[in-house]
PDB file of C-alpha atoms and ligand atoms in Angstrom:
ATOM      1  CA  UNK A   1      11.481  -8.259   4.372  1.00 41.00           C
ATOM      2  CA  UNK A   2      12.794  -4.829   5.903  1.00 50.00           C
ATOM      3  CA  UNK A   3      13.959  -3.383   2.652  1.00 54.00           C
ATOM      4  CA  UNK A   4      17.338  -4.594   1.482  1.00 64.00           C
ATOM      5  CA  UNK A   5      19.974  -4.904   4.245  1.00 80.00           C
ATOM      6  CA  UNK A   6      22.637  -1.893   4.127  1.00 90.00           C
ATOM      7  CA  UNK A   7      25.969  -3.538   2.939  1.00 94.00           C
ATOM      8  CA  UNK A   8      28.383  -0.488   2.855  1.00 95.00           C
ATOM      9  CA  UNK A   9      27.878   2.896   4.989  1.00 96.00           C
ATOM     10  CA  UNK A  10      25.905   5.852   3.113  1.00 93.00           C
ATOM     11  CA  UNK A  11      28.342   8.103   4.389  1.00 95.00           C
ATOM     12  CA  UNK A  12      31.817   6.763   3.385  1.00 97.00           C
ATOM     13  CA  UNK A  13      31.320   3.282   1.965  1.00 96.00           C
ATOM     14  CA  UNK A  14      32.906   1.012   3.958  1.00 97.00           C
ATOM     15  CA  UNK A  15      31.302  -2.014   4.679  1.00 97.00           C
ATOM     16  CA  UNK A  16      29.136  -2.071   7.958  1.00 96.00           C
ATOM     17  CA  UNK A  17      28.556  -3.990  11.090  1.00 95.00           C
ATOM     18  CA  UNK A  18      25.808  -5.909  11.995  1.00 94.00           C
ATOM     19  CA  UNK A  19      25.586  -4.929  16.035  1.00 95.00           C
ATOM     20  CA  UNK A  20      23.766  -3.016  18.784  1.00 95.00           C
ATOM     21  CA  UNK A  21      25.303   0.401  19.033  1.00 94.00           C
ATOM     22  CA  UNK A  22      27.258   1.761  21.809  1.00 90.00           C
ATOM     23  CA  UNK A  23      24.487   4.193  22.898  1.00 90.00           C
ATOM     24  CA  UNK A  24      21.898   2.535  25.025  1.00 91.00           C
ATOM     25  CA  UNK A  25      20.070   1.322  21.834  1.00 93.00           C
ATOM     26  CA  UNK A  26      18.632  -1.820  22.125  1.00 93.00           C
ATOM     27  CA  UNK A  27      18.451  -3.461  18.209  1.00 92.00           C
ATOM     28  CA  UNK A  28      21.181  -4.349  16.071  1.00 93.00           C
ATOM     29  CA  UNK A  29      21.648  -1.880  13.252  1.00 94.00           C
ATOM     30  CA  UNK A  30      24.063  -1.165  10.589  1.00 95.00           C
ATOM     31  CA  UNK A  31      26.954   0.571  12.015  1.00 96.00           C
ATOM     32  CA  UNK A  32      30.012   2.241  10.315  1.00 96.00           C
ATOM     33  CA  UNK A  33      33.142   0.901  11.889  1.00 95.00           C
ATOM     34  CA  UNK A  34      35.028   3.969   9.917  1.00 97.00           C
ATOM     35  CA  UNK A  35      33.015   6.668  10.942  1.00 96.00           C
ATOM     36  CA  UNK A  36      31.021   5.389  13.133  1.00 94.00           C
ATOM     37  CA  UNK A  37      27.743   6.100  11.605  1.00 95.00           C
ATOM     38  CA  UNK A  38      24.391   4.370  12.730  1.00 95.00           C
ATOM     39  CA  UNK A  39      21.733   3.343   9.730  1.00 95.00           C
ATOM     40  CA  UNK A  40      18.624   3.393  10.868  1.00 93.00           C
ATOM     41  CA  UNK A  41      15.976   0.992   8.822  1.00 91.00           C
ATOM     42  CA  UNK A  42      12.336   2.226   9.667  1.00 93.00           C
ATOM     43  CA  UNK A  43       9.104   0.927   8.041  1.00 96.00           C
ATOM     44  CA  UNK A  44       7.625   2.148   4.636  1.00 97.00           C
ATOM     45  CA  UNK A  45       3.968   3.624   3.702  1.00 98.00           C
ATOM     46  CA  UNK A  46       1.898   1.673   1.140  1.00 98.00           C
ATOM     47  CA  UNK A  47      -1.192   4.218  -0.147  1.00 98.00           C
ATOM     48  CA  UNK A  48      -3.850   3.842  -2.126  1.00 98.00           C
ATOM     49  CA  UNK A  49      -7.694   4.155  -2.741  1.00 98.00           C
ATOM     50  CA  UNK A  50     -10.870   2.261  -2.888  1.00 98.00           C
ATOM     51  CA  UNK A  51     -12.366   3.935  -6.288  1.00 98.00           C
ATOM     52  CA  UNK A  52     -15.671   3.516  -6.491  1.00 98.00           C
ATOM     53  CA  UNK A  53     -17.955   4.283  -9.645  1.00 98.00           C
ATOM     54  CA  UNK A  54     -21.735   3.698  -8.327  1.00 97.00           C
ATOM     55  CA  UNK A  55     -22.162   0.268  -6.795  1.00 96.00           C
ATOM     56  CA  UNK A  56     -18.751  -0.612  -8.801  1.00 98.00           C
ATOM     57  CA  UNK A  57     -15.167  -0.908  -6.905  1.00 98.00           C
ATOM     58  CA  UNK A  58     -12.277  -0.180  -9.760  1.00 98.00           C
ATOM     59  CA  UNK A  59      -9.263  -2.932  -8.988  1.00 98.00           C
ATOM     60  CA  UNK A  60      -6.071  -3.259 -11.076  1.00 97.00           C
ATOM     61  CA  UNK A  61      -4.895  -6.362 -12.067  1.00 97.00           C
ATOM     62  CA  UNK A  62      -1.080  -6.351 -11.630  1.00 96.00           C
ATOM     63  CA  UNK A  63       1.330  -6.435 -14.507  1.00 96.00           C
ATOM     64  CA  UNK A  64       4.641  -6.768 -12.247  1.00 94.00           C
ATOM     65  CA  UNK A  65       5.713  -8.537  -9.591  1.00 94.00           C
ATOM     66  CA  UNK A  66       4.963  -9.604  -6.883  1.00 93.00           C
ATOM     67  CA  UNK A  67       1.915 -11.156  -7.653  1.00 95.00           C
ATOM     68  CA  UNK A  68       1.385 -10.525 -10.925  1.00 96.00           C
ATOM     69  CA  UNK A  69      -2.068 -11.448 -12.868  1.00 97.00           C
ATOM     70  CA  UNK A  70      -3.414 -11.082  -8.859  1.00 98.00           C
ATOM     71  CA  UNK A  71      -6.259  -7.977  -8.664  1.00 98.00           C
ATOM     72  CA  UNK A  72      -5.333  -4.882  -6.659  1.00 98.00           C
ATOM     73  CA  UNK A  73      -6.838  -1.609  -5.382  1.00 98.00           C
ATOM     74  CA  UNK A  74      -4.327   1.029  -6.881  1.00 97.00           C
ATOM     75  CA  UNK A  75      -1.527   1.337  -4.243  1.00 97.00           C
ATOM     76  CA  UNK A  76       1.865   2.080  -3.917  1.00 96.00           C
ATOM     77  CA  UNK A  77       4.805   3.560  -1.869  1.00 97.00           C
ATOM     78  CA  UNK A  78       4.610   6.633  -0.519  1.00 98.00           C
ATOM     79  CA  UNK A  79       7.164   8.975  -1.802  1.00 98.00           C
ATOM     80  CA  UNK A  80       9.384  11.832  -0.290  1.00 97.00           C
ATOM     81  CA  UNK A  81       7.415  15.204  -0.058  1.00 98.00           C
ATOM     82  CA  UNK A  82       4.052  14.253  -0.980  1.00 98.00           C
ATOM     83  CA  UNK A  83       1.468  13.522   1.597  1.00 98.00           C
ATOM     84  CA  UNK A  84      -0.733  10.068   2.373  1.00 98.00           C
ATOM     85  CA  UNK A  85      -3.270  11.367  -0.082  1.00 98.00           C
ATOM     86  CA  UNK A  86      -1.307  12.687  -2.807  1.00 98.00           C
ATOM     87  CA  UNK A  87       0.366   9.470  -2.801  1.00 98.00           C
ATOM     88  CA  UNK A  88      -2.716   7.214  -2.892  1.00 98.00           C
ATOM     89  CA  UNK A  89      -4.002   9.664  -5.380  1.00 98.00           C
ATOM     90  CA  UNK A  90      -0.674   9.675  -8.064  1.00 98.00           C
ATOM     91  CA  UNK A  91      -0.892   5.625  -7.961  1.00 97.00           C
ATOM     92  CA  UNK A  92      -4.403   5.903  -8.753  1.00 97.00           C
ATOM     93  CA  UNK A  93      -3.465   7.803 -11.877  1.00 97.00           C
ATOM     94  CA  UNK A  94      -0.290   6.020 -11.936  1.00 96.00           C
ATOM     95  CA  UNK A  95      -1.997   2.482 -12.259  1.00 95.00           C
ATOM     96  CA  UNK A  96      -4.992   3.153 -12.977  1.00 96.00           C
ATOM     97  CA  UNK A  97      -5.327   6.216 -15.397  1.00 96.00           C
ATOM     98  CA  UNK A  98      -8.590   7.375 -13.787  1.00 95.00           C
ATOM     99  CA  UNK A  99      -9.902  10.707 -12.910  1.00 96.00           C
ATOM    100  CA  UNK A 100     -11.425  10.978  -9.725  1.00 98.00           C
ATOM    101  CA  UNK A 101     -12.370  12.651  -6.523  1.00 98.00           C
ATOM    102  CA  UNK A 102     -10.685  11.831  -2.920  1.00 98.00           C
ATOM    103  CA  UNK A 103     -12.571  11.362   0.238  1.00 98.00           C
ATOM    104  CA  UNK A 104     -11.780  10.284   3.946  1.00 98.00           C
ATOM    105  CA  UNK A 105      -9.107   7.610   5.034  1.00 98.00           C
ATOM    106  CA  UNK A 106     -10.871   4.314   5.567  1.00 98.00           C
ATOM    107  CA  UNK A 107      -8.178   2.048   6.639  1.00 98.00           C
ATOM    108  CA  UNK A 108      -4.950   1.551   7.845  1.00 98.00           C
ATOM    109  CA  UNK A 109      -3.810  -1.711   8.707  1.00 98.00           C
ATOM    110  CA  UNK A 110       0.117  -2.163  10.305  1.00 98.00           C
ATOM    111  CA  UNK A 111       2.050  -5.076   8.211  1.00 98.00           C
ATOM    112  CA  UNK A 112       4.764  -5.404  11.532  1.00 97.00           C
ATOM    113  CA  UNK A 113       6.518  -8.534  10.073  1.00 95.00           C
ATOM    114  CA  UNK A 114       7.185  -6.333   6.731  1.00 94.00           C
ATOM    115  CA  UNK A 115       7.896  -2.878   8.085  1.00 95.00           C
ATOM    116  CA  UNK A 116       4.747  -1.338   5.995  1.00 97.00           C
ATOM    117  CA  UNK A 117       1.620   0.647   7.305  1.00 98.00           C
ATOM    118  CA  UNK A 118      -1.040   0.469   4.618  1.00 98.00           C
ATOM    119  CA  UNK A 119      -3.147   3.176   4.426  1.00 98.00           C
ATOM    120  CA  UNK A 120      -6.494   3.290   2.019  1.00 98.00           C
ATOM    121  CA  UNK A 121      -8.572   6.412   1.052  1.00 98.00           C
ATOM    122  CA  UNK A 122     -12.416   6.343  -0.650  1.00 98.00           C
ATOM    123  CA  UNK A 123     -12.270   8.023  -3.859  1.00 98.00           C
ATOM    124  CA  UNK A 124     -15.184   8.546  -6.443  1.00 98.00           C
ATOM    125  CA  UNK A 125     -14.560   8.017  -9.934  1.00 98.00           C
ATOM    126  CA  UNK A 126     -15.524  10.924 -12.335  1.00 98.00           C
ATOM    127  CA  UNK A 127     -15.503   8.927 -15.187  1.00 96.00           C
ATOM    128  CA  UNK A 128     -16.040   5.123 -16.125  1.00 96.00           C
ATOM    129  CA  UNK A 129     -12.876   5.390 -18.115  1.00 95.00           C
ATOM    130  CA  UNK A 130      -9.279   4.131 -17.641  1.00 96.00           C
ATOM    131  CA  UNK A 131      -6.098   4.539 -18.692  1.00 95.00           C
ATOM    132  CA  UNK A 132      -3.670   1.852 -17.477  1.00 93.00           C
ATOM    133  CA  UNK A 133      -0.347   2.166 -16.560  1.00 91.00           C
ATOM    134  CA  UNK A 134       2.369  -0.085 -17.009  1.00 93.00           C
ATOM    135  CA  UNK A 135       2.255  -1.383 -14.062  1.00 92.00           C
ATOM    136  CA  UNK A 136      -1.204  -3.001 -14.679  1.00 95.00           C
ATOM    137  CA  UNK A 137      -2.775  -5.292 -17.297  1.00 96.00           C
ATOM    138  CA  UNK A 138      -6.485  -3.969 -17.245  1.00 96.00           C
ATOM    139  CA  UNK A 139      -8.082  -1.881 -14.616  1.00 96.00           C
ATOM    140  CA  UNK A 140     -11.899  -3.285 -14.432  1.00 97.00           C
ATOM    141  CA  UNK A 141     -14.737  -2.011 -12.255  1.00 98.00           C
ATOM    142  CA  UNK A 142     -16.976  -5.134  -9.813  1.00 98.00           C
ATOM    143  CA  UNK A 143     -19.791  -5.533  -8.697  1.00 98.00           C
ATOM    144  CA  UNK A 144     -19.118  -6.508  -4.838  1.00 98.00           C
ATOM    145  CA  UNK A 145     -20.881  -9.965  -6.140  1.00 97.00           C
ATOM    146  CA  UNK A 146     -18.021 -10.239  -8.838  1.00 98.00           C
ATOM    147  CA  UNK A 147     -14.964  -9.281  -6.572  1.00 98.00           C
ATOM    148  CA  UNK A 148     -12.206 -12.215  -7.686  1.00 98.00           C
ATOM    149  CA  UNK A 149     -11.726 -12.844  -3.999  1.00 98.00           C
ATOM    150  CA  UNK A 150      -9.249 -15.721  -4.280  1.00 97.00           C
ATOM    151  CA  UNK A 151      -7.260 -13.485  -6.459  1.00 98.00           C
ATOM    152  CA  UNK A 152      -6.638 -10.654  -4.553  1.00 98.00           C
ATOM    153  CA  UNK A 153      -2.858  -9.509  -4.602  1.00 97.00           C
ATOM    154  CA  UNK A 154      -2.539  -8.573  -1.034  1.00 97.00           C
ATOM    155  CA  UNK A 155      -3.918  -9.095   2.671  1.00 97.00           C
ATOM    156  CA  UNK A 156      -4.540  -5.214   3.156  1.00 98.00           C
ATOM    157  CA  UNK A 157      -6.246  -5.106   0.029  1.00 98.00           C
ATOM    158  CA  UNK A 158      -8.899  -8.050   0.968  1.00 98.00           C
ATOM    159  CA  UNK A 159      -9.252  -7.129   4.529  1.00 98.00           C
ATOM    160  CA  UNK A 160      -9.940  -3.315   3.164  1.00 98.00           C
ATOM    161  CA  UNK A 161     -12.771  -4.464   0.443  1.00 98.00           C
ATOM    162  CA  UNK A 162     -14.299  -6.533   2.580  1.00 98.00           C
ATOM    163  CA  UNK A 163     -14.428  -3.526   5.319  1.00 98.00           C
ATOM    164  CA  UNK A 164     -15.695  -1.495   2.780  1.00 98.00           C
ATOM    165  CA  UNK A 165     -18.581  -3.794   1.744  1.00 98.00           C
ATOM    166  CA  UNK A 166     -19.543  -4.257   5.124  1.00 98.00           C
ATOM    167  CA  UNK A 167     -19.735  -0.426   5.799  1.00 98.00           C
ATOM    168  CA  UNK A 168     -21.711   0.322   2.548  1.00 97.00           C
ATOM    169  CA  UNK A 169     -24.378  -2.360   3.606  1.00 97.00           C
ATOM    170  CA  UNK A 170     -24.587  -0.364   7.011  1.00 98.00           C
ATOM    171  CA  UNK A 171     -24.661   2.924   5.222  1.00 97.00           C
ATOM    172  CA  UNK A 172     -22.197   4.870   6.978  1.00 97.00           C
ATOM    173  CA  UNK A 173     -18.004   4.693   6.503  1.00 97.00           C
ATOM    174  CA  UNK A 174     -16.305   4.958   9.082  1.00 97.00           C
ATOM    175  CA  UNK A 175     -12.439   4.702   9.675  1.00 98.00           C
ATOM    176  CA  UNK A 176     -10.584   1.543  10.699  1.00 98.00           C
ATOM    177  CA  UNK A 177      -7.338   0.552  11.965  1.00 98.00           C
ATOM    178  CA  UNK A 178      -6.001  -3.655  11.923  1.00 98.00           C
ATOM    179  CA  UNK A 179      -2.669  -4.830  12.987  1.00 98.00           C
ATOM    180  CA  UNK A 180      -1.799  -8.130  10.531  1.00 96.00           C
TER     181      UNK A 180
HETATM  182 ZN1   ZN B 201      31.068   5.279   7.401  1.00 75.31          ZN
END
């Protein structure tokens, strides 16, 4: 899954060609036979944040698909014009409905076989309080003992906890990088 697959050219509309361009490129892309323009598919951002409210770790559990009723860290895609952290930060509130306070980038893990770079920032929660959004059923804080491990939503999510668990035992976080 690259995103959906451009059917008709952004430019003029007609429908595109599957093929290598003409200009020493070496991957088929979506090419405008009419005016001869090139669409260029590159990967996509996931942010989000480990929120953390003492020894507690706040996951969402999702209310859409994919995986729905699996647990999540609050993440999303990044969006035009706002940075890593402002994104991981608006689906916190987004998802989540928490108040909170952002710290250093912990992980990023590359998803090649998806297109998507996931990217997770530490955040401390200011309050124990939550506010769900749509996009989540109940937002519910774990003890690392209590983390629903066979239910969690997504790869970059587990590997991410479980790097964060093992940093907190050594009492330092550092940052981390994993291709998947
Ligand atoms: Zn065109």
């Amino acid at each position: 899954m690259h995103g959906s697959p451009i059917k008709h050219c952004r430019q003029c509309g007609s429908a595109v060609e599957q093929r290598i361009p003409d200009d020493g490129d070496t991957k088929p892309r979506a090419v405008c036979p009419a005016c001869h323009t090139i669409h260029y598919i590159n990967p996509l951002n996931v942010v989000g944040t480990i929120p953390v409210w003492g020894d507690k770790v706040l996951l969402c559990k999702r209310n859409i698909e994919p995986r729905k009723g699996k647990w999540t860290l609050p993440a999303g895609f990044m969006e035009l014009g706002e940075t890593t952290a402002e994104g991981a930060a608006r689906e916190t509130v987004e998802e989540a409905g928490a108040q909170f306070e952002m710290h250093a980038l912990f992980s990023l893990i590359n998803v090649a076989r998806v297109g998507q770079v996931h990217l997770f920032y530490r955040a401390t929660l200011l309050s124990p309080e939550f506010a769900p959004g749509t996009e989540t059923q109940e937002a519910v804080l774990f003890d690392e003992a209590d983390i629903p491990w066979d239910e969690i939503a997504f790869r970059t999510v587990k590997e991410t906890l479980e790097q964060f668990f093992a940093d907190r035992r050594a009492g330092h976080f550092g940052f981390h990088t994993l291709d998947i």
